[in-house]
Amino acid sequence: MKRLIIMLLVACSAVTPTLAQSKSKTQKKDYHLVIGDNKEHQYPLRVFRKLRTIRDQFGQKEGQTYSVIKNPNTGIIESCERITHFYCNAEELKTIDNDFMDDEPSSYQILHIMPGSTQQFAINVFSEGGKRNTTLPIRTKDTQEMWFLATKNLENPQLRDVYAIVWETDDIAATAEGTIYGISSLRPDLYTKSLETSKNTFRIDGRVGYDLTDSLYVVYMADTSEELDKLADDAFVAYMPVVNKRFNFSVEIDKPKVGRIRTVMPDGSLCHLWTNLDFVPGETYQITTHNGYYDEDRDYEHRVGRYSGKSLLNKRQVRGIDDVSVVDDADSILEEYVDSVSYHERPFPEPSPLLKLRMEMKYKNLSIKKDALRAFYNSLDPKSNASWARKDRIFDRIIKQNQEVDADFRDLQKLFKDYFKEFDNLVDKRAEILGPGYEEILDFYTEQNKWLTEMMNSGVQLPKSARKTQKALNKYIEKYMTEMAKLMM
């Protein structure tokens, strides 16, 4: 329990078809169907050509993905994907509505979602004869506009082709930033039904709790608990986008495996908390996620999961806190910190179970937000050609995220007040207990302030929002220096 107190102190411290090119001896042909002249009237060529033009003229080479999956026995393409991020003048997208609507007769599904709608959208991509189902999140934010069109593949009746574009518009700068998806894949209607009835299919049927606004999860899978622990952050097997507070996943497996669910944060980073489950063929796990915990499927866990004696998860991967299972790497990080500052020699009593849980969850939230802030700074390259308007938005996010870090730190201080009420004999040790937290939060704000100062002194013309950010940081630093001085006195 000593380590929990230390952790609390540390807490206070610091897609769719490939956009094929026309036939040419000088052009490399995409792994996508080649449209014959006699078939052009059957295909959404206006959309195809419009998206190809945007991709070729404004697509960002860095971060572009292109993949092809072929049947190993026949060599026939089962799926191919090209995903391209782009920046352009908003005027370039002025006719996109007309292009999609004019090609509507050659499609069997078309969808347009305007900014302001809460509807999210994802594309299911089937491969390996329908055994593997990958979900690609397309529209994930309310501020995005999206066009989606699906049509039959003219060369292979087992395939469908999908074109999609999603973007956000900066009205002040008159610019647009978005992503183009070009996908050819196996037709979902041919394989969804067989997946639902297969005895080898494991499924996750998920719901997002009232206390969360999560929009995306990722799933990891391994044969053993040891292999699961060794998986890299980017080794997930599928996305699970949240649509109307629901998410799901299905996979064909011939034997029990272990899996992990992680939340993708709004900035694209992964949450430090995760959930480990036993993946069992023919079973469905019903789960509801909450802020720092989840409602488990008790029937599942008793029949084939961690209470059944059949679980493949190891003890570290199944940790209970008042019947709430939360698994992460905080223990190992905490041990290193404890060793470095010798806090294990300071025997502070542990708080009550409820207060302990509240403090731990607040610590997790604070750590996640601090990591998100670091990611924002890492995305700022003063020498890049990205528009100043876009950098302005990043600094605005930094200001807001710092406000949330400050609020979480204040909340954690209030929880420590409750801790001192439980153990009034520790009042005279307040400086010893809270001091390291103040030092770390000051270092965190000072680190940001130093970065901004160095950028400004180097001659880089940062936007006005950068100076606004530095002004806010100076206020936090002044406030916490004053509070720390009073605490030490």
Tab-separated table of C-alpha atoms in Angstrom, residues 26-485:
chain	number	residue	atom	x	y	z
A	26	THR	CA	4.739	6.454	-67.587
A	27	GLN	CA	2.331	5.896	-64.720
A	28	LYS	CA	2.451	3.110	-62.158
A	29	LYS	CA	-0.883	1.291	-62.168
A	30	ASP	CA	-2.676	0.959	-58.792
A	31	TYR	CA	-3.699	-2.448	-57.494
A	32	HIS	CA	-7.225	-1.589	-58.387
A	33	LEU	CA	-9.481	-2.479	-61.270
A	34	VAL	CA	-8.701	-0.980	-64.650
A	35	ILE	CA	-11.911	0.362	-66.126
A	36	GLY	CA	-12.514	-0.556	-69.748
A	37	ASP	CA	-14.018	2.003	-72.098
A	38	ASN	CA	-17.209	-0.023	-72.444
A	39	LYS	CA	-17.754	-0.009	-68.674
A	40	GLU	CA	-17.168	3.635	-67.812
A	41	HIS	CA	-20.865	4.421	-67.652
A	42	GLN	CA	-21.238	1.808	-64.895
A	43	TYR	CA	-18.618	3.353	-62.627
A	44	PRO	CA	-18.509	6.559	-60.490
A	45	LEU	CA	-15.798	8.171	-62.610
A	46	ARG	CA	-16.419	11.774	-61.505
A	47	VAL	CA	-15.820	10.870	-57.883
A	48	PHE	CA	-12.849	8.699	-58.833
A	49	ARG	CA	-11.198	11.484	-60.848
A	50	LYS	CA	-11.980	14.217	-58.322
A	51	LEU	CA	-10.460	12.333	-55.399
A	52	ARG	CA	-7.468	11.304	-57.488
A	53	THR	CA	-6.855	14.948	-58.387
A	54	ILE	CA	-6.976	16.024	-54.730
A	55	ARG	CA	-4.692	13.154	-53.770
A	56	ASP	CA	-2.131	13.911	-56.489
A	57	GLN	CA	-2.081	17.695	-56.008
A	58	PHE	CA	-2.538	18.089	-52.255
A	59	GLY	CA	-1.891	14.671	-50.713
A	60	GLN	CA	0.759	14.441	-48.007
A	61	LYS	CA	3.316	11.750	-48.803
A	62	GLU	CA	4.315	11.486	-45.165
A	63	GLY	CA	1.877	9.216	-43.369
A	64	GLN	CA	0.224	7.860	-46.534
A	65	THR	CA	-0.669	4.161	-46.330
A	66	TYR	CA	-1.015	1.705	-49.185
A	67	SER	CA	-1.604	-2.021	-48.699
A	68	VAL	CA	-2.666	-5.043	-50.741
A	69	ILE	CA	-3.848	-8.470	-49.545
A	70	LYS	CA	-3.970	-11.384	-51.990
A	71	ASN	CA	-5.318	-14.897	-51.591
A	72	PRO	CA	-2.191	-17.024	-51.018
A	73	ASN	CA	-3.608	-19.904	-53.098
A	74	THR	CA	-5.086	-18.097	-56.084
A	75	GLY	CA	-3.145	-14.817	-56.075
A	76	ILE	CA	-6.424	-12.923	-56.513
A	77	ILE	CA	-6.618	-9.563	-54.732
A	78	GLU	CA	-8.966	-9.680	-51.738
A	79	SER	CA	-8.452	-6.126	-50.531
A	80	CYS	CA	-6.358	-3.059	-51.214
A	81	GLU	CA	-6.332	0.252	-49.410
A	82	ARG	CA	-4.900	3.695	-50.019
A	83	ILE	CA	-5.337	6.301	-47.306
A	84	THR	CA	-4.030	9.801	-47.957
A	85	HIS	CA	-4.071	12.877	-45.720
A	86	PHE	CA	-4.365	16.234	-47.492
A	87	TYR	CA	-4.335	20.011	-47.012
A	88	CYS	CA	-5.882	22.314	-49.586
A	89	ASN	CA	-7.756	25.526	-50.189
A	90	ALA	CA	-11.400	25.033	-49.203
A	91	GLU	CA	-12.362	26.192	-52.695
A	92	GLU	CA	-11.000	22.905	-54.107
A	93	LEU	CA	-13.860	21.019	-52.419
A	94	LYS	CA	-16.581	23.331	-53.658
A	95	THR	CA	-17.892	20.891	-56.293
A	96	ILE	CA	-17.470	17.696	-54.281
A	97	ASP	CA	-21.220	17.525	-53.581
A	98	ASN	CA	-22.045	17.610	-57.301
A	99	ASP	CA	-19.462	14.931	-58.102
A	100	PHE	CA	-20.913	12.455	-55.611
A	101	MET	CA	-24.544	13.165	-56.482
A	102	ASP	CA	-23.901	12.877	-60.246
A	103	ASP	CA	-22.357	9.427	-59.682
A	104	GLU	CA	-25.127	8.270	-57.357
A	105	PRO	CA	-26.829	6.134	-60.092
A	106	SER	CA	-23.706	3.939	-60.367
A	107	SER	CA	-23.541	3.282	-56.611
A	108	TYR	CA	-25.507	1.005	-54.312
A	109	GLN	CA	-24.803	3.101	-51.206
A	110	ILE	CA	-24.077	6.782	-50.781
A	111	LEU	CA	-23.886	8.836	-47.585
A	112	HIS	CA	-23.258	12.490	-46.759
A	113	ILE	CA	-22.748	13.700	-43.169
A	114	MET	CA	-22.553	17.423	-42.446
A	115	PRO	CA	-20.552	19.127	-39.650
A	116	GLY	CA	-22.547	19.291	-36.431
A	117	SER	CA	-23.951	15.777	-36.745
A	118	THR	CA	-22.971	13.409	-33.925
A	119	GLN	CA	-23.077	10.400	-36.279
A	120	GLN	CA	-19.773	8.579	-36.667
A	121	PHE	CA	-18.909	6.243	-39.508
A	122	ALA	CA	-16.562	3.334	-40.179
A	123	ILE	CA	-15.874	0.906	-43.016
A	124	ASN	CA	-15.633	-2.876	-42.582
A	125	VAL	CA	-12.868	-4.432	-44.673
A	126	PHE	CA	-13.028	-8.228	-45.077
A	127	SER	CA	-10.062	-10.330	-46.195
A	128	GLU	CA	-8.651	-13.860	-45.945
A	129	GLY	CA	-11.789	-15.282	-47.476
A	130	GLY	CA	-13.939	-13.324	-45.060
A	131	LYS	CA	-12.241	-14.688	-41.930
A	132	ARG	CA	-10.639	-11.362	-40.963
A	133	ASN	CA	-12.723	-8.242	-40.417
A	134	THR	CA	-10.926	-4.907	-40.017
A	135	THR	CA	-12.857	-1.776	-39.092
A	136	LEU	CA	-11.517	1.535	-40.382
A	137	PRO	CA	-12.882	4.622	-38.604
A	138	ILE	CA	-13.684	7.323	-41.151
A	139	ARG	CA	-15.699	10.073	-39.493
A	140	THR	CA	-14.721	10.423	-35.827
A	141	LYS	CA	-15.489	14.080	-34.963
A	142	ASP	CA	-18.613	16.253	-35.034
A	143	THR	CA	-16.722	19.008	-36.882
A	144	GLN	CA	-16.032	16.841	-39.940
A	145	GLU	CA	-17.907	16.673	-43.235
A	146	MET	CA	-17.973	13.329	-45.036
A	147	TRP	CA	-18.968	11.865	-48.385
A	148	PHE	CA	-19.075	8.082	-48.852
A	149	LEU	CA	-19.908	6.035	-51.959
A	150	ALA	CA	-19.893	2.244	-52.453
A	151	THR	CA	-20.163	0.540	-55.826
A	152	LYS	CA	-19.694	-2.933	-57.264
A	153	ASN	CA	-16.299	-3.964	-58.573
A	154	LEU	CA	-16.627	-4.499	-62.326
A	155	GLU	CA	-13.898	-7.121	-62.563
A	156	ASN	CA	-14.628	-9.312	-59.521
A	157	PRO	CA	-18.203	-9.837	-58.231
A	158	GLN	CA	-16.775	-10.867	-54.828
A	159	LEU	CA	-15.411	-7.324	-54.283
A	160	ARG	CA	-16.919	-3.916	-53.630
A	161	ASP	CA	-15.209	-0.566	-54.171
A	162	VAL	CA	-15.567	2.329	-51.782
A	163	TYR	CA	-14.605	5.990	-52.105
A	164	ALA	CA	-14.738	8.306	-49.102
A	165	ILE	CA	-13.471	11.739	-48.189
A	166	VAL	CA	-13.693	13.450	-44.803
A	167	TRP	CA	-12.425	16.913	-43.894
A	168	GLU	CA	-12.574	19.892	-41.541
A	169	THR	CA	-12.723	23.475	-42.762
A	170	ASP	CA	-10.987	26.453	-41.195
A	171	ASP	CA	-13.350	29.267	-42.140
A	172	ILE	CA	-10.918	32.006	-41.114
A	173	ALA	CA	-8.021	30.684	-43.188
A	174	ALA	CA	-10.321	29.241	-45.880
A	175	THR	CA	-8.392	25.966	-45.762
A	176	ALA	CA	-9.453	22.327	-45.515
A	177	GLU	CA	-7.667	19.403	-43.865
A	178	GLY	CA	-8.855	15.857	-44.343
A	179	THR	CA	-8.325	12.292	-45.516
A	180	ILE	CA	-9.171	10.383	-48.700
A	181	TYR	CA	-9.949	6.658	-48.541
A	182	GLY	CA	-9.815	4.327	-51.528
A	183	ILE	CA	-10.666	0.684	-50.782
A	184	SER	CA	-11.449	-2.473	-52.707
A	185	SER	CA	-12.420	-5.384	-50.452
A	186	LEU	CA	-14.597	-8.464	-50.166
A	187	ARG	CA	-18.305	-7.667	-50.099
A	188	PRO	CA	-19.497	-7.520	-46.460
A	189	ASP	CA	-22.900	-9.048	-47.266
A	190	LEU	CA	-21.203	-12.282	-48.369
A	191	TYR	CA	-19.363	-12.786	-45.079
A	192	THR	CA	-21.169	-11.013	-42.240
A	193	LYS	CA	-23.837	-13.692	-41.933
A	194	SER	CA	-21.326	-16.560	-41.851
A	195	LEU	CA	-19.302	-14.743	-39.176
A	196	GLU	CA	-22.370	-14.301	-36.993
A	197	THR	CA	-23.172	-18.013	-37.052
A	198	SER	CA	-19.646	-19.440	-36.895
A	199	LYS	CA	-18.728	-21.554	-33.869
A	200	ASN	CA	-15.175	-20.190	-34.046
A	201	THR	CA	-16.122	-16.523	-33.810
A	202	PHE	CA	-15.337	-14.520	-30.673
A	203	ARG	CA	-17.260	-11.259	-30.376
A	204	ILE	CA	-17.158	-8.156	-28.193
A	205	ASP	CA	-20.480	-6.355	-27.733
A	206	GLY	CA	-19.575	-3.043	-26.126
A	207	ARG	CA	-21.325	0.003	-24.725
A	208	VAL	CA	-19.839	3.318	-23.603
A	209	GLY	CA	-20.976	4.450	-20.158
A	210	TYR	CA	-22.688	7.736	-19.339
A	211	ASP	CA	-19.456	9.120	-17.836
A	212	LEU	CA	-17.378	8.763	-21.017
A	213	THR	CA	-17.177	10.400	-24.435
A	214	ASP	CA	-14.835	7.819	-26.003
A	215	SER	CA	-15.044	7.598	-29.800
A	216	LEU	CA	-12.518	4.885	-30.654
A	217	TYR	CA	-10.929	1.757	-29.188
A	218	VAL	CA	-8.253	-0.620	-30.480
A	219	VAL	CA	-7.973	-4.383	-29.904
A	220	TYR	CA	-4.858	-6.491	-29.319
A	221	MET	CA	-4.678	-10.293	-29.426
A	222	ALA	CA	-2.052	-12.910	-28.583
A	223	ASP	CA	-1.790	-16.642	-27.937
A	224	THR	CA	-0.392	-16.278	-24.395
A	225	SER	CA	-0.266	-13.738	-21.591
A	226	GLU	CA	3.500	-13.398	-22.050
A	227	GLU	CA	3.080	-12.525	-25.729
A	228	LEU	CA	0.342	-10.025	-24.880
A	229	ASP	CA	2.673	-8.152	-22.534
A	230	LYS	CA	5.325	-7.894	-25.241
A	231	LEU	CA	3.047	-6.366	-27.896
A	232	ALA	CA	4.005	-2.880	-29.068
A	233	ASP	CA	1.482	-0.045	-28.882
A	234	ASP	CA	0.947	-0.142	-32.655
A	235	ALA	CA	0.474	-3.938	-32.778
A	236	PHE	CA	-3.320	-3.832	-32.458
A	237	VAL	CA	-5.368	-6.059	-34.773
A	238	ALA	CA	-8.478	-3.909	-35.260
A	239	TYR	CA	-10.211	-0.619	-34.567
A	240	MET	CA	-13.527	-0.419	-32.707
A	241	PRO	CA	-15.179	2.928	-33.512
A	242	VAL	CA	-17.980	4.054	-31.211
A	243	VAL	CA	-21.272	4.712	-32.983
A	244	ASN	CA	-24.286	5.772	-30.911
A	245	LYS	CA	-22.460	4.717	-27.713
A	246	ARG	CA	-21.914	1.187	-29.102
A	247	PHE	CA	-18.823	-0.631	-30.372
A	248	ASN	CA	-18.148	-4.211	-31.467
A	249	PHE	CA	-15.499	-6.607	-32.676
A	250	SER	CA	-15.463	-10.135	-34.103
A	251	VAL	CA	-12.664	-12.504	-35.040
A	252	GLU	CA	-12.341	-16.127	-36.153
A	253	ILE	CA	-10.116	-18.129	-33.758
A	254	ASP	CA	-9.628	-21.881	-33.460
A	255	LYS	CA	-8.492	-21.852	-29.824
A	256	PRO	CA	-8.725	-19.562	-26.748
A	257	LYS	CA	-6.485	-16.506	-26.834
A	258	VAL	CA	-5.906	-13.396	-24.735
A	259	GLY	CA	-6.812	-9.876	-25.771
A	260	ARG	CA	-6.659	-6.261	-24.708
A	261	ILE	CA	-8.859	-3.205	-25.269
A	262	ARG	CA	-7.362	0.320	-25.209
A	263	THR	CA	-8.924	3.733	-25.702
A	264	VAL	CA	-7.621	6.051	-28.403
A	265	MET	CA	-7.521	9.559	-26.956
A	266	PRO	CA	-8.731	12.632	-28.919
A	267	ASP	CA	-5.139	13.542	-29.811
A	268	GLY	CA	-4.461	10.068	-31.190
A	269	SER	CA	-2.429	8.780	-28.236
A	270	LEU	CA	-3.352	5.615	-26.337
A	271	CYS	CA	-4.843	5.658	-22.861
A	272	HIS	CA	-2.565	4.388	-20.070
A	273	LEU	CA	-5.375	2.192	-18.781
A	274	TRP	CA	-6.451	-0.945	-20.576
A	275	THR	CA	-8.704	-3.971	-20.181
A	276	ASN	CA	-7.517	-7.570	-20.638
A	277	LEU	CA	-9.948	-10.335	-21.585
A	278	ASP	CA	-9.967	-14.007	-22.465
A	279	PHE	CA	-10.977	-14.470	-26.117
A	280	VAL	CA	-12.885	-17.768	-26.433
A	281	PRO	CA	-14.240	-19.193	-29.741
A	282	GLY	CA	-18.019	-19.125	-30.039
A	283	GLU	CA	-18.429	-16.684	-27.126
A	284	THR	CA	-19.559	-13.059	-26.861
A	285	TYR	CA	-18.280	-10.708	-24.153
A	286	GLN	CA	-20.752	-8.019	-23.030
A	287	ILE	CA	-18.857	-4.992	-21.697
A	288	THR	CA	-19.696	-1.425	-20.642
A	289	THR	CA	-16.778	0.977	-20.272
A	290	HIS	CA	-16.605	3.717	-17.633
A	291	ASN	CA	-14.084	6.323	-16.486
A	292	GLY	CA	-11.274	4.149	-15.104
A	293	TYR	CA	-13.195	0.865	-14.846
A	294	TYR	CA	-15.670	-1.332	-16.699
A	295	ASP	CA	-18.767	-3.419	-16.033
A	296	GLU	CA	-17.613	-6.976	-16.598
A	297	ASP	CA	-19.584	-9.867	-18.058
A	298	ARG	CA	-19.931	-11.920	-14.859
A	299	ASP	CA	-21.562	-14.889	-16.571
A	300	TYR	CA	-18.780	-15.042	-19.154
A	301	GLU	CA	-16.022	-14.684	-16.544
A	302	HIS	CA	-17.438	-17.507	-14.413
A	303	ARG	CA	-18.008	-19.856	-17.388
A	304	VAL	CA	-14.839	-19.386	-19.454
A	305	GLY	CA	-12.974	-16.341	-18.080
A	306	ARG	CA	-10.900	-15.369	-15.092
A	307	TYR	CA	-13.178	-16.952	-12.441
A	308	SER	CA	-13.507	-20.270	-14.301
A	309	GLY	CA	-10.040	-21.683	-13.720
A	310	LYS	CA	-9.522	-21.684	-17.506
A	311	SER	CA	-8.194	-18.130	-17.922
A	312	LEU	CA	-4.969	-17.633	-19.887
A	313	LEU	CA	-4.311	-14.275	-18.225
A	314	ASN	CA	-1.556	-14.101	-15.611
A	315	LYS	CA	-1.971	-12.600	-12.135
A	316	ARG	CA	-0.498	-9.231	-13.070
A	317	GLN	CA	-2.960	-8.899	-15.925
A	318	VAL	CA	-5.918	-9.523	-13.631
A	319	ARG	CA	-5.782	-7.065	-10.750
A	320	GLY	CA	-8.828	-6.331	-8.590
A	321	ILE	CA	-9.738	-3.058	-6.873
A	322	ASP	CA	-13.068	-3.352	-5.081
A	323	ASP	CA	-14.230	-5.753	-7.807
A	324	VAL	CA	-13.083	-3.343	-10.521
A	325	SER	CA	-10.441	-4.707	-12.914
A	326	VAL	CA	-7.926	-2.168	-14.190
A	327	VAL	CA	-4.692	-3.312	-15.794
A	328	ASP	CA	-1.785	-1.059	-16.753
A	329	ASP	CA	1.940	-0.571	-16.378
A	330	ALA	CA	1.701	1.849	-13.444
A	331	ASP	CA	3.162	-0.671	-10.972
A	332	SER	CA	6.504	-1.001	-12.745
A	333	ILE	CA	6.774	2.761	-13.283
A	334	LEU	CA	5.915	3.368	-9.653
A	335	GLU	CA	8.526	0.915	-8.386
A	336	GLU	CA	11.237	2.756	-10.287
A	337	TYR	CA	10.114	6.070	-8.843
A	338	VAL	CA	9.904	4.682	-5.318
A	339	ASP	CA	13.450	3.347	-5.565
A	340	SER	CA	14.750	6.639	-6.889
A	341	VAL	CA	13.402	8.822	-4.073
A	342	SER	CA	13.410	6.247	-1.248
A	343	TYR	CA	9.769	6.840	-0.408
A	344	HIS	CA	9.493	3.193	0.593
A	345	GLU	CA	11.200	4.224	3.812
A	346	ARG	CA	8.370	6.631	4.702
A	347	PRO	CA	5.496	4.536	6.080
A	348	PHE	CA	2.412	6.657	5.458
A	349	PRO	CA	-0.910	4.901	6.174
A	350	GLU	CA	-3.138	4.029	3.244
A	351	PRO	CA	-6.459	5.837	2.702
A	352	SER	CA	-9.840	4.137	2.828
A	353	PRO	CA	-10.629	1.893	-0.216
A	354	LEU	CA	-13.073	4.382	-1.759
A	355	LEU	CA	-10.745	7.361	-1.332
A	356	LYS	CA	-7.845	5.279	-2.624
A	357	LEU	CA	-9.772	4.425	-5.792
A	358	ARG	CA	-10.797	8.055	-6.367
A	359	MET	CA	-7.224	9.249	-5.909
A	360	GLU	CA	-5.848	6.615	-8.241
A	361	MET	CA	-8.340	7.451	-10.990
A	362	LYS	CA	-7.592	11.157	-10.680
A	363	TYR	CA	-3.895	10.366	-10.954
A	364	LYS	CA	-4.504	8.413	-14.147
A	365	ASN	CA	-6.516	11.252	-15.699
A	366	LEU	CA	-3.797	13.742	-14.807
A	367	SER	CA	-1.053	11.577	-16.319
A	368	ILE	CA	-3.005	11.032	-19.539
A	369	LYS	CA	-3.577	14.759	-20.019
A	370	LYS	CA	0.078	15.554	-19.389
A	371	ASP	CA	1.097	12.980	-22.003
A	372	ALA	CA	-1.404	14.495	-24.437
A	373	LEU	CA	0.193	17.910	-23.929
A	374	ARG	CA	3.613	16.516	-24.726
A	375	ALA	CA	2.172	15.035	-27.916
A	376	PHE	CA	0.832	18.468	-28.924
A	377	TYR	CA	4.290	20.008	-28.521
A	378	ASN	CA	5.880	17.153	-30.478
A	379	SER	CA	3.508	17.897	-33.371
A	380	LEU	CA	4.700	21.514	-33.540
A	381	ASP	CA	7.513	21.906	-36.036
A	382	PRO	CA	8.272	25.640	-36.359
A	383	LYS	CA	10.003	25.025	-39.713
A	384	SER	CA	7.125	23.131	-41.299
A	385	ASN	CA	4.974	24.574	-44.078
A	386	ALA	CA	1.710	23.905	-42.255
A	387	SER	CA	-0.549	26.943	-42.103
A	388	TRP	CA	-0.248	29.321	-39.151
A	389	ALA	CA	-3.995	28.906	-38.682
A	390	ARG	CA	-3.464	25.198	-37.992
A	391	LYS	CA	-0.693	25.992	-35.491
A	392	ASP	CA	-3.013	28.477	-33.842
A	393	ARG	CA	-5.485	25.647	-33.276
A	394	ILE	CA	-2.771	23.491	-31.708
A	395	PHE	CA	-1.823	26.259	-29.264
A	396	ASP	CA	-5.493	26.725	-28.413
A	397	ARG	CA	-5.646	23.018	-27.570
A	398	ILE	CA	-2.495	23.361	-25.448
A	399	ILE	CA	-4.102	26.174	-23.462
A	400	LYS	CA	-7.260	24.147	-22.895
A	401	GLN	CA	-5.328	20.998	-21.978
A	402	ASN	CA	-3.237	22.953	-19.448
A	403	GLN	CA	-6.456	24.219	-17.901
A	404	GLU	CA	-7.611	20.621	-17.495
A	405	VAL	CA	-4.258	19.583	-15.983
A	406	ASP	CA	-4.586	22.437	-13.498
A	407	ALA	CA	-8.162	21.400	-12.649
A	408	ASP	CA	-7.141	17.762	-12.111
A	409	PHE	CA	-4.256	18.813	-9.874
A	410	ARG	CA	-6.614	20.968	-7.815
A	411	ASP	CA	-9.053	18.055	-7.500
A	412	LEU	CA	-6.242	15.804	-6.338
A	413	GLN	CA	-5.306	18.343	-3.657
A	414	LYS	CA	-8.907	18.234	-2.415
A	415	LEU	CA	-8.700	14.446	-2.164
A	416	PHE	CA	-5.541	14.804	-0.100
A	417	LYS	CA	-7.474	17.071	2.267
A	418	ASP	CA	-9.868	14.152	2.793
A	419	TYR	CA	-6.842	11.940	3.393
A	420	PHE	CA	-5.562	14.260	6.091
A	421	LYS	CA	-9.006	14.240	7.713
A	422	GLU	CA	-8.808	10.444	7.935
A	423	PHE	CA	-5.381	10.681	9.584
A	424	ASP	CA	-5.217	13.976	11.482
A	425	ASN	CA	-1.829	13.023	12.912
A	426	LEU	CA	-0.362	13.569	9.421
A	427	VAL	CA	-1.220	17.268	9.296
A	428	ASP	CA	2.295	18.202	10.383
A	429	LYS	CA	3.667	16.088	7.509
A	430	ARG	CA	1.744	17.938	4.807
A	431	ALA	CA	4.881	19.532	3.353
A	432	GLU	CA	6.659	16.185	3.251
A	433	ILE	CA	3.715	14.493	1.508
A	434	LEU	CA	2.583	17.248	-0.862
A	435	GLY	CA	5.917	18.965	-1.565
A	436	PRO	CA	7.125	16.578	-4.308
A	437	GLY	CA	3.822	17.006	-6.135
A	438	TYR	CA	4.184	20.781	-6.244
A	439	GLU	CA	7.761	20.441	-7.453
A	440	GLU	CA	6.735	18.190	-10.325
A	441	ILE	CA	3.779	20.301	-11.476
A	442	LEU	CA	6.047	23.354	-11.444
A	443	ASP	CA	8.642	21.474	-13.505
A	444	PHE	CA	5.917	20.473	-15.959
A	445	TYR	CA	4.778	24.055	-16.575
A	446	THR	CA	8.351	25.372	-16.555
A	447	GLU	CA	9.337	22.811	-19.209
A	448	GLN	CA	6.678	24.205	-21.553
A	449	ASN	CA	7.609	27.807	-20.785
A	450	LYS	CA	11.255	27.079	-21.569
A	451	TRP	CA	10.365	25.549	-24.953
A	452	LEU	CA	8.321	28.595	-25.953
A	453	THR	CA	11.036	31.002	-24.814
A	454	GLU	CA	13.697	29.179	-26.817
A	455	MET	CA	11.515	29.204	-29.925
A	456	MET	CA	10.859	32.928	-29.641
A	457	ASN	CA	14.534	33.739	-28.979
A	458	SER	CA	15.559	31.704	-32.023
A	459	GLY	CA	13.750	34.134	-34.311
A	460	VAL	CA	10.848	31.833	-35.198
A	461	GLN	CA	7.698	33.885	-35.775
A	462	LEU	CA	5.235	31.933	-33.688
A	463	PRO	CA	1.543	32.912	-33.838
A	464	LYS	CA	-0.051	35.180	-31.237
A	465	SER	CA	-1.650	32.159	-29.585
A	466	ALA	CA	1.864	31.023	-28.576
A	467	ARG	CA	2.367	34.181	-26.510
A	468	LYS	CA	-1.091	33.688	-25.038
A	469	THR	CA	-0.024	30.182	-24.068
A	470	GLN	CA	3.141	31.438	-22.387
A	471	LYS	CA	1.190	34.049	-20.470
A	472	ALA	CA	-1.114	31.357	-19.092
A	473	LEU	CA	1.877	29.186	-18.132
A	474	ASN	CA	3.470	32.050	-16.214
A	475	LYS	CA	0.271	32.436	-14.178
A	476	TYR	CA	0.278	28.737	-13.265
A	477	ILE	CA	3.945	28.913	-12.275
A	478	GLU	CA	3.393	31.988	-10.099
A	479	LYS	CA	0.349	30.452	-8.430
A	480	TYR	CA	2.016	27.165	-7.542
A	481	MET	CA	5.240	28.820	-6.382
A	482	THR	CA	3.186	30.879	-3.951
A	483	GLU	CA	1.278	27.833	-2.692
A	484	MET	CA	4.463	25.811	-2.320
A	485	ALA	CA	6.141	28.597	-0.335
